[in-house]
Amino acid sequence: MSVFAPATPFADFIYRHFRSVHALKLGLALLVAVTINAIWAPPHFIWSMVTIVVIMMSLPQVGGAIEKSLQRAIGTCLGSAYGVMLVATVDSYWLIMSLLILAVSLICFISAGRYSYAYLVSGFTIIIVVGDANHDTSEALWRTANILSGCVIAILVSLFIFPIKAKQDWRSQLTHAIDNMAEVLAQHLKAPANHDLDFRAKLEAAMKAVLTQKKLFFSLEWESKTLKKHKVLLSQLANKQVRLITLLELLPLTRWQEEDKDAYLQINAVASELAFYLQQLAEFVAGKAQQLPTLPECLEQELQHRLQLSLASAPITSTIETSTTTASTTDLDAAATDGEVPQGFALTGYSWLIYQLAIAVEALYEDIAVIEIAYNKQPASQITSGKAD
């Protein structure tokens, strides 16, 4: 099933109440651990409960819980193996502590990137196992076994008890970002000249949604083979959203005079189509539309041509002011010699901004189309930009 397919009522319920569901799952996992301890009473079983809390409390999604559990399990095994080896083979207290410090320092040096948590667990597991170097390895082995059992419990509860999917969270954040951008563009185009509307809150919300998408990438890889194959595309999609947000931040800076209203209305008529395309894309990503909407072929070329026509038909009898660009003195003098006052750079710069918005919108469509076609398992030769033939 496509990541953009409509969510089932059950999945939608879980996502809407994920905080409560997550708290319930953590409680159930701890209940499983407590029950095991009540039946078999293994030594140092508290480490199993500690592991469950560490893994599940900050990672409600299935993919995140799986990855953190595996990293903790690997780090625990490696650290425990090294610690047991030191305690079992080295008699000198100072030699054991020197090798411990050397290993932890080396782990600190190489710890970085995606698997930094495994390195962290490995480092403090060595310290826990070695302890005061009393050569009692049974305690270390029991702690290792309990940590591994905690990892297994966390994974099983995350997978099979009301699973919270990172895919749905990612899709929701993508929808939220696109919807906010479409709303900002639509409100700007409907506003009067020299409006003082403040779009910062909506654009900041869109940027926050993009950052949340980036945090979910690792979890998505564990939940979906299709998205794992396109993990580079996910990063590119996030960067293209940032670019679109940056372009939208420039819109409120544009200013024009009332006598230039007709020229700007022509340009805004073109830009309003982009807001419509963005809104359609948000509805598809949210699962409200069954098929990905199509863009006109060569959208940016068509818009560029129409924008050029609007500039050509615009009056050149007044100077247009913006908060970001003004005509140079040389250009003004040259125009004055011909008996005309030029438009300056306002209309041209504004048209360029709308043109760049069109390119950014088309880029979003292309990446989402690739993901949708990959889920439908169509041949690679059919993966197009998502534009209409």
Coordinates of C-alpha atoms in Angstrom, one line a residue:
M1 CA 0.0 0.0 0.0
S2 CA 1.3 3.5 -0.9
V3 CA 2.5 5.7 1.9
F4 CA 0.0 8.3 0.4
A5 CA -3.0 5.9 0.6
P6 CA -5.9 7.0 2.9
A7 CA -5.2 5.8 6.4
T8 CA -7.4 3.2 8.0
P9 CA -9.8 4.4 10.8
F10 CA -7.7 2.4 13.2
A11 CA -4.4 3.9 12.1
D12 CA -5.9 7.3 12.1
F13 CA -7.2 6.9 15.6
I14 CA -3.8 5.7 16.8
Y15 CA -2.0 8.7 15.2
R16 CA -4.5 11.3 16.5
H17 CA -4.1 9.9 20.1
F18 CA -0.5 8.7 19.8
R19 CA 0.6 10.3 23.1
S20 CA -1.9 8.3 25.0
V21 CA -1.3 5.2 23.0
H22 CA 2.5 5.6 23.5
A23 CA 2.1 5.9 27.3
L24 CA -0.2 2.9 27.3
K25 CA 2.4 0.8 25.3
L26 CA 5.2 1.8 27.6
G27 CA 3.1 0.7 30.6
L28 CA 2.3 -2.6 29.0
A29 CA 6.0 -3.3 28.2
L30 CA 6.9 -2.6 31.8
L31 CA 4.0 -4.9 32.9
V32 CA 5.5 -7.7 30.8
A33 CA 8.9 -7.2 32.4
V34 CA 7.4 -7.1 35.9
T35 CA 5.5 -10.3 35.2
I36 CA 8.6 -12.1 34.0
N37 CA 10.4 -11.0 37.1
A38 CA 7.6 -12.2 39.3
I39 CA 7.6 -15.7 37.7
W40 CA 11.4 -16.3 37.3
A41 CA 13.0 -13.6 39.4
P42 CA 16.3 -13.4 37.5
P43 CA 19.1 -11.4 39.1
H44 CA 19.4 -7.7 38.3
F45 CA 16.2 -7.8 36.3
I46 CA 15.9 -4.0 36.9
W47 CA 18.1 -3.5 33.9
S48 CA 15.4 -4.9 31.7
M49 CA 13.0 -2.2 32.8
V50 CA 15.6 0.5 32.5
T51 CA 16.2 -0.6 28.9
I52 CA 12.5 -0.5 28.1
V53 CA 12.2 3.0 29.4
V54 CA 15.3 4.2 27.6
I55 CA 14.2 2.8 24.3
M56 CA 10.5 3.5 24.2
M57 CA 10.1 6.7 26.1
S58 CA 11.6 9.0 23.5
L59 CA 10.7 6.9 20.4
P60 CA 7.1 6.2 19.9
Q61 CA 7.4 5.0 16.3
V62 CA 8.0 1.4 15.4
G63 CA 11.1 2.1 13.2
G64 CA 12.7 4.2 15.9
A65 CA 12.2 1.6 18.6
I66 CA 13.6 -1.2 16.4
E67 CA 16.7 0.8 15.5
K68 CA 17.4 2.0 19.1
S69 CA 16.9 -1.5 20.4
L70 CA 19.3 -3.0 17.9
Q71 CA 21.9 -0.4 18.6
R72 CA 21.5 -0.9 22.4
A73 CA 21.7 -4.7 21.9
I74 CA 24.9 -4.5 19.8
G75 CA 26.5 -1.9 22.0
T76 CA 25.7 -4.0 25.1
C77 CA 27.1 -7.2 23.6
L78 CA 30.3 -5.6 22.4
G79 CA 30.9 -3.7 25.7
S80 CA 30.0 -6.8 27.8
A81 CA 32.3 -9.0 25.8
Y82 CA 35.3 -6.6 26.2
G83 CA 34.6 -6.1 29.9
V84 CA 34.3 -9.8 30.7
M85 CA 37.5 -10.5 28.7
L86 CA 39.3 -7.9 30.8
V87 CA 38.0 -9.2 34.1
A88 CA 38.7 -12.9 33.2
T89 CA 42.2 -12.5 31.8
V90 CA 43.9 -9.6 33.6
D91 CA 44.9 -9.7 37.2
S92 CA 46.4 -6.3 37.7
Y93 CA 43.9 -3.6 38.9
W94 CA 45.8 -0.8 37.2
L95 CA 46.2 -2.7 33.9
I96 CA 42.5 -3.4 33.8
M97 CA 41.6 0.2 34.5
S98 CA 44.1 1.4 31.9
L99 CA 42.6 -0.8 29.3
L100 CA 39.1 0.3 30.3
I101 CA 40.0 4.0 30.0
L102 CA 41.8 3.4 26.7
A103 CA 38.7 1.5 25.2
V104 CA 36.2 4.2 26.4
S105 CA 38.5 7.0 25.1
L106 CA 38.7 5.2 21.7
I107 CA 34.9 4.8 21.6
C108 CA 34.5 8.5 22.4
F109 CA 36.9 9.3 19.5
I110 CA 35.1 7.2 16.9
S111 CA 31.6 7.8 18.2
A112 CA 29.7 9.8 15.5
G113 CA 26.9 9.6 13.0
R114 CA 23.9 7.3 12.9
Y115 CA 25.3 4.6 15.2
S116 CA 26.5 7.0 18.0
Y117 CA 24.1 5.5 20.5
A118 CA 25.6 2.0 20.0
Y119 CA 29.0 3.5 20.8
L120 CA 27.6 5.2 23.9
V121 CA 26.0 2.0 25.2
S122 CA 29.2 0.0 24.5
G123 CA 31.2 2.5 26.5
F124 CA 29.1 2.6 29.7
T125 CA 28.6 -1.2 29.5
I126 CA 32.3 -1.7 29.7
I127 CA 32.4 0.4 32.9
I128 CA 29.4 -1.4 34.4
V129 CA 30.9 -4.9 33.6
V130 CA 34.4 -4.2 34.9
G131 CA 33.1 -2.3 38.0
D132 CA 35.8 -2.4 40.6
A133 CA 37.6 -5.3 38.9
N134 CA 36.5 -7.9 41.4
H135 CA 36.6 -10.7 38.7
D136 CA 33.0 -11.7 39.2
T137 CA 31.6 -12.1 35.7
S138 CA 28.2 -13.6 36.6
E139 CA 26.8 -10.2 37.5
A140 CA 28.0 -8.8 34.1
L141 CA 26.4 -11.6 32.2
W142 CA 23.1 -11.3 34.0
R143 CA 23.0 -7.6 33.3
T144 CA 23.7 -8.3 29.6
A145 CA 21.0 -10.9 29.4
N146 CA 18.5 -8.5 31.1
I147 CA 19.3 -5.7 28.8
L148 CA 18.8 -7.9 25.8
S149 CA 15.5 -9.1 27.1
G150 CA 14.4 -5.5 27.6
C151 CA 15.3 -4.8 23.9
V152 CA 13.2 -7.8 22.8
I153 CA 10.2 -6.7 24.9
A154 CA 10.5 -3.1 23.6
I155 CA 10.6 -4.4 20.0
L156 CA 7.7 -6.8 20.3
V157 CA 5.4 -4.3 22.1
S158 CA 6.2 -1.6 19.5
L159 CA 5.5 -3.9 16.6
F160 CA 2.4 -5.7 17.7
I161 CA 0.6 -3.5 20.3
F162 CA -1.1 -0.5 18.6
P163 CA 1.9 0.1 16.3
I164 CA 2.6 3.8 15.8
K165 CA 4.0 4.2 12.3
A166 CA 6.7 6.8 11.4
K167 CA 5.3 6.7 7.8
Q168 CA 2.0 8.3 8.9
D169 CA 3.8 10.9 11.0
W170 CA 6.1 11.7 8.0
R171 CA 3.1 12.0 5.7
S172 CA 1.3 14.2 8.2
Q173 CA 4.3 16.6 8.5
L174 CA 4.7 16.7 4.8
T175 CA 1.0 17.6 4.4
H176 CA 1.3 20.2 7.1
A177 CA 4.3 21.9 5.4
I178 CA 2.7 22.0 1.9
D179 CA -0.6 23.1 3.3
N180 CA 1.0 26.0 5.2
M181 CA 3.0 27.1 2.1
A182 CA -0.1 27.0 -0.1
E183 CA -2.1 29.1 2.4
V184 CA 0.7 31.7 2.6
L185 CA 0.9 32.1 -1.1
A186 CA -2.9 32.3 -1.5
Q187 CA -3.2 34.9 1.3
H188 CA -0.5 37.0 -0.2
L189 CA -2.1 37.0 -3.6
K190 CA -5.4 38.1 -2.3
A191 CA -4.0 40.9 -0.1
P192 CA -4.0 44.5 -1.2
A193 CA -0.9 46.5 -2.2
N194 CA 1.5 47.3 0.6
H195 CA -0.3 44.9 3.0
D196 CA 1.2 44.2 6.4
L197 CA 0.2 40.6 6.8
D198 CA 2.6 38.6 8.9
F199 CA 3.3 35.1 7.5
R200 CA 6.1 34.2 9.9
A201 CA 4.1 31.9 12.1
K202 CA 2.9 29.8 9.2
L203 CA 6.3 29.7 7.6
E204 CA 7.9 28.8 10.9
A205 CA 5.3 26.0 11.3
A206 CA 6.1 24.7 7.8
M207 CA 9.9 24.7 8.6
K208 CA 9.3 22.9 11.9
A209 CA 7.3 20.3 9.9
V210 CA 10.3 19.9 7.5
L211 CA 12.7 19.4 10.4
T212 CA 10.4 16.8 11.9
Q213 CA 10.4 14.9 8.6
K214 CA 14.2 14.8 8.7
K215 CA 14.1 13.3 12.3
L216 CA 11.9 10.5 11.0
F217 CA 14.2 9.3 8.2
F218 CA 15.9 6.5 10.1
S219 CA 12.6 5.2 11.4
L220 CA 11.2 5.2 7.9
E221 CA 14.0 3.0 6.6
W222 CA 13.1 0.3 9.1
E223 CA 9.4 0.5 8.3
S224 CA 9.4 0.7 4.5
K225 CA 11.7 -1.0 2.0
T226 CA 10.4 1.4 -0.7
L227 CA 11.3 4.5 1.3
K228 CA 14.7 2.9 2.3
K229 CA 15.5 2.6 -1.4
H230 CA 14.6 6.3 -1.9
K231 CA 16.2 7.7 1.3
V232 CA 18.3 10.1 -0.8
L233 CA 15.0 11.3 -2.4
L234 CA 13.5 11.9 1.0
S235 CA 16.4 14.2 1.9
Q236 CA 16.1 16.0 -1.4
L237 CA 12.3 16.5 -0.9
A238 CA 13.0 18.1 2.5
N239 CA 15.6 20.5 1.0
K240 CA 13.1 21.5 -1.8
Q241 CA 10.5 22.3 0.8
V242 CA 13.1 24.6 2.5
R243 CA 13.8 26.3 -0.8
L244 CA 10.1 26.9 -1.3
I245 CA 9.7 28.3 2.2
T246 CA 12.7 30.6 1.5
L247 CA 11.1 31.9 -1.7
L248 CA 7.8 32.5 0.2
E249 CA 9.6 34.5 2.8
L250 CA 10.5 37.0 0.1
L251 CA 6.8 37.6 -0.9
P252 CA 5.8 40.0 1.9
L253 CA 8.9 42.2 1.1
T254 CA 7.5 43.1 -2.3
R255 CA 5.8 46.5 -2.6
W256 CA 4.1 48.5 -5.4
Q257 CA 2.2 51.6 -6.1
E258 CA -1.5 51.7 -6.7
E259 CA -1.1 52.9 -10.3
D260 CA 0.8 49.6 -11.0
K261 CA -2.0 47.5 -9.7
D262 CA -3.1 46.1 -13.1
A263 CA 0.4 44.8 -13.9
Y264 CA 0.7 43.0 -10.6
L265 CA -2.8 41.6 -10.8
Q266 CA -1.8 39.9 -14.1
I267 CA 1.2 38.4 -12.5
N268 CA -0.8 37.3 -9.4
A269 CA -3.3 35.6 -11.7
V270 CA -0.5 33.4 -12.9
A271 CA 0.8 32.9 -9.3
S272 CA -2.7 31.9 -8.0
E273 CA -2.4 28.7 -10.1
L274 CA 0.7 27.7 -8.1
A275 CA -1.3 28.1 -4.9
F276 CA -4.0 25.8 -6.4
Y277 CA -1.4 23.2 -7.4
L278 CA 0.1 23.2 -3.9
Q279 CA -3.2 22.7 -2.3
Q280 CA -4.0 19.8 -4.6
L281 CA -0.7 18.3 -3.7
A282 CA -1.4 18.6 0.0
E283 CA -4.7 16.9 -0.4
F284 CA -3.1 14.0 -2.2
V285 CA -0.3 13.6 0.4
A286 CA -3.0 13.6 3.1
G287 CA -4.8 10.8 1.4
K288 CA -7.8 12.9 0.5
A289 CA -7.3 12.3 -3.3
Q290 CA -6.7 8.9 -4.8
Q291 CA -4.5 9.9 -7.6
L292 CA -1.6 12.3 -7.8
P293 CA -2.8 15.5 -9.5
T294 CA -1.0 16.4 -12.7
L295 CA 0.8 19.6 -13.7
P296 CA 0.7 21.1 -17.2
E297 CA 3.6 20.0 -19.3
C298 CA 6.5 22.5 -19.2
L299 CA 4.8 24.4 -16.5
E300 CA 7.7 26.8 -15.8
Q301 CA 8.2 27.6 -19.5
E302 CA 4.5 28.3 -19.9
L303 CA 4.5 30.6 -16.8
Q304 CA 7.6 32.3 -17.9
H305 CA 6.0 33.1 -21.3
R306 CA 2.8 34.4 -19.6
L307 CA 4.8 36.5 -17.2
Q308 CA 6.8 38.0 -20.0
L309 CA 3.5 38.9 -21.7
S310 CA 2.2 40.6 -18.5
L311 CA 5.4 42.6 -18.3
A312 CA 5.2 43.6 -21.9
S313 CA 1.7 44.9 -21.5
A314 CA 2.4 46.7 -18.2
P315 CA 2.5 50.5 -18.2
I316 CA 5.9 52.2 -17.8
T317 CA 4.7 55.6 -16.7
S318 CA 5.6 55.3 -13.0
T319 CA 8.4 54.1 -10.8
I320 CA 7.6 50.9 -8.7
E321 CA 9.2 50.7 -5.3
T322 CA 10.1 47.6 -3.4
S323 CA 11.7 47.0 -0.1
T324 CA 14.4 44.9 -1.7
T325 CA 15.3 46.3 -5.2
T326 CA 15.3 49.7 -6.8
A327 CA 16.3 51.0 -10.2
S328 CA 19.9 52.2 -10.6
T329 CA 20.6 55.9 -11.2
T330 CA 22.1 55.2 -14.6
D331 CA 18.9 53.4 -15.7
L332 CA 16.8 56.2 -14.5
D333 CA 18.9 58.8 -16.3
A334 CA 18.8 56.9 -19.5
A335 CA 15.0 56.5 -19.3
A336 CA 14.6 60.2 -18.6
T337 CA 16.6 61.0 -21.7
D338 CA 14.0 59.1 -23.7
G339 CA 11.1 60.9 -22.0
E340 CA 10.0 57.9 -20.1
V341 CA 10.2 56.8 -16.4
P342 CA 11.1 53.0 -16.2
Q343 CA 9.4 50.4 -14.1
G344 CA 12.6 49.7 -12.2
F345 CA 13.3 46.1 -11.1
A346 CA 10.1 45.6 -9.2
L347 CA 7.9 43.9 -11.7
T348 CA 10.8 42.0 -13.2
G349 CA 12.0 40.8 -9.8
Y350 CA 8.5 39.9 -8.7
S351 CA 8.0 37.9 -11.9
W352 CA 11.4 36.1 -11.4
L353 CA 10.2 35.2 -7.8
I354 CA 6.9 33.7 -9.2
Y355 CA 8.9 31.8 -11.8
Q356 CA 11.2 30.3 -9.2
L357 CA 8.2 29.4 -7.1
A358 CA 6.8 27.5 -10.2
I359 CA 10.1 25.6 -10.5
A360 CA 10.1 24.7 -6.8
V361 CA 6.4 23.5 -6.9
E362 CA 7.2 21.3 -10.0
A363 CA 10.2 19.8 -8.2
L364 CA 7.9 18.8 -5.2
Y365 CA 5.6 17.1 -7.6
E366 CA 8.4 15.2 -9.3
D367 CA 9.8 13.8 -6.1
I368 CA 6.4 12.8 -4.7
A369 CA 5.5 11.2 -8.1
V370 CA 8.7 9.1 -7.9
I371 CA 7.7 7.8 -4.4
E372 CA 4.1 7.1 -5.5
I373 CA 5.2 5.2 -8.6
A374 CA 7.8 3.2 -6.6
Y375 CA 5.0 2.0 -4.2
N376 CA 2.9 1.0 -7.2
K377 CA 5.9 -1.1 -8.4
Q378 CA 5.8 0.3 -11.9
P379 CA 8.9 -0.1 -14.0
A380 CA 11.6 2.5 -13.5
S381 CA 11.2 3.7 -17.1
Q382 CA 7.7 4.9 -16.1
I383 CA 8.9 7.1 -13.3
T384 CA 8.3 10.5 -14.8
S385 CA 8.1 14.0 -13.3
G386 CA 4.4 13.5 -12.7
K387 CA 3.3 16.0 -15.4
A388 CA 0.5 15.4 -17.8
D389 CA 1.3 14.1 -21.2

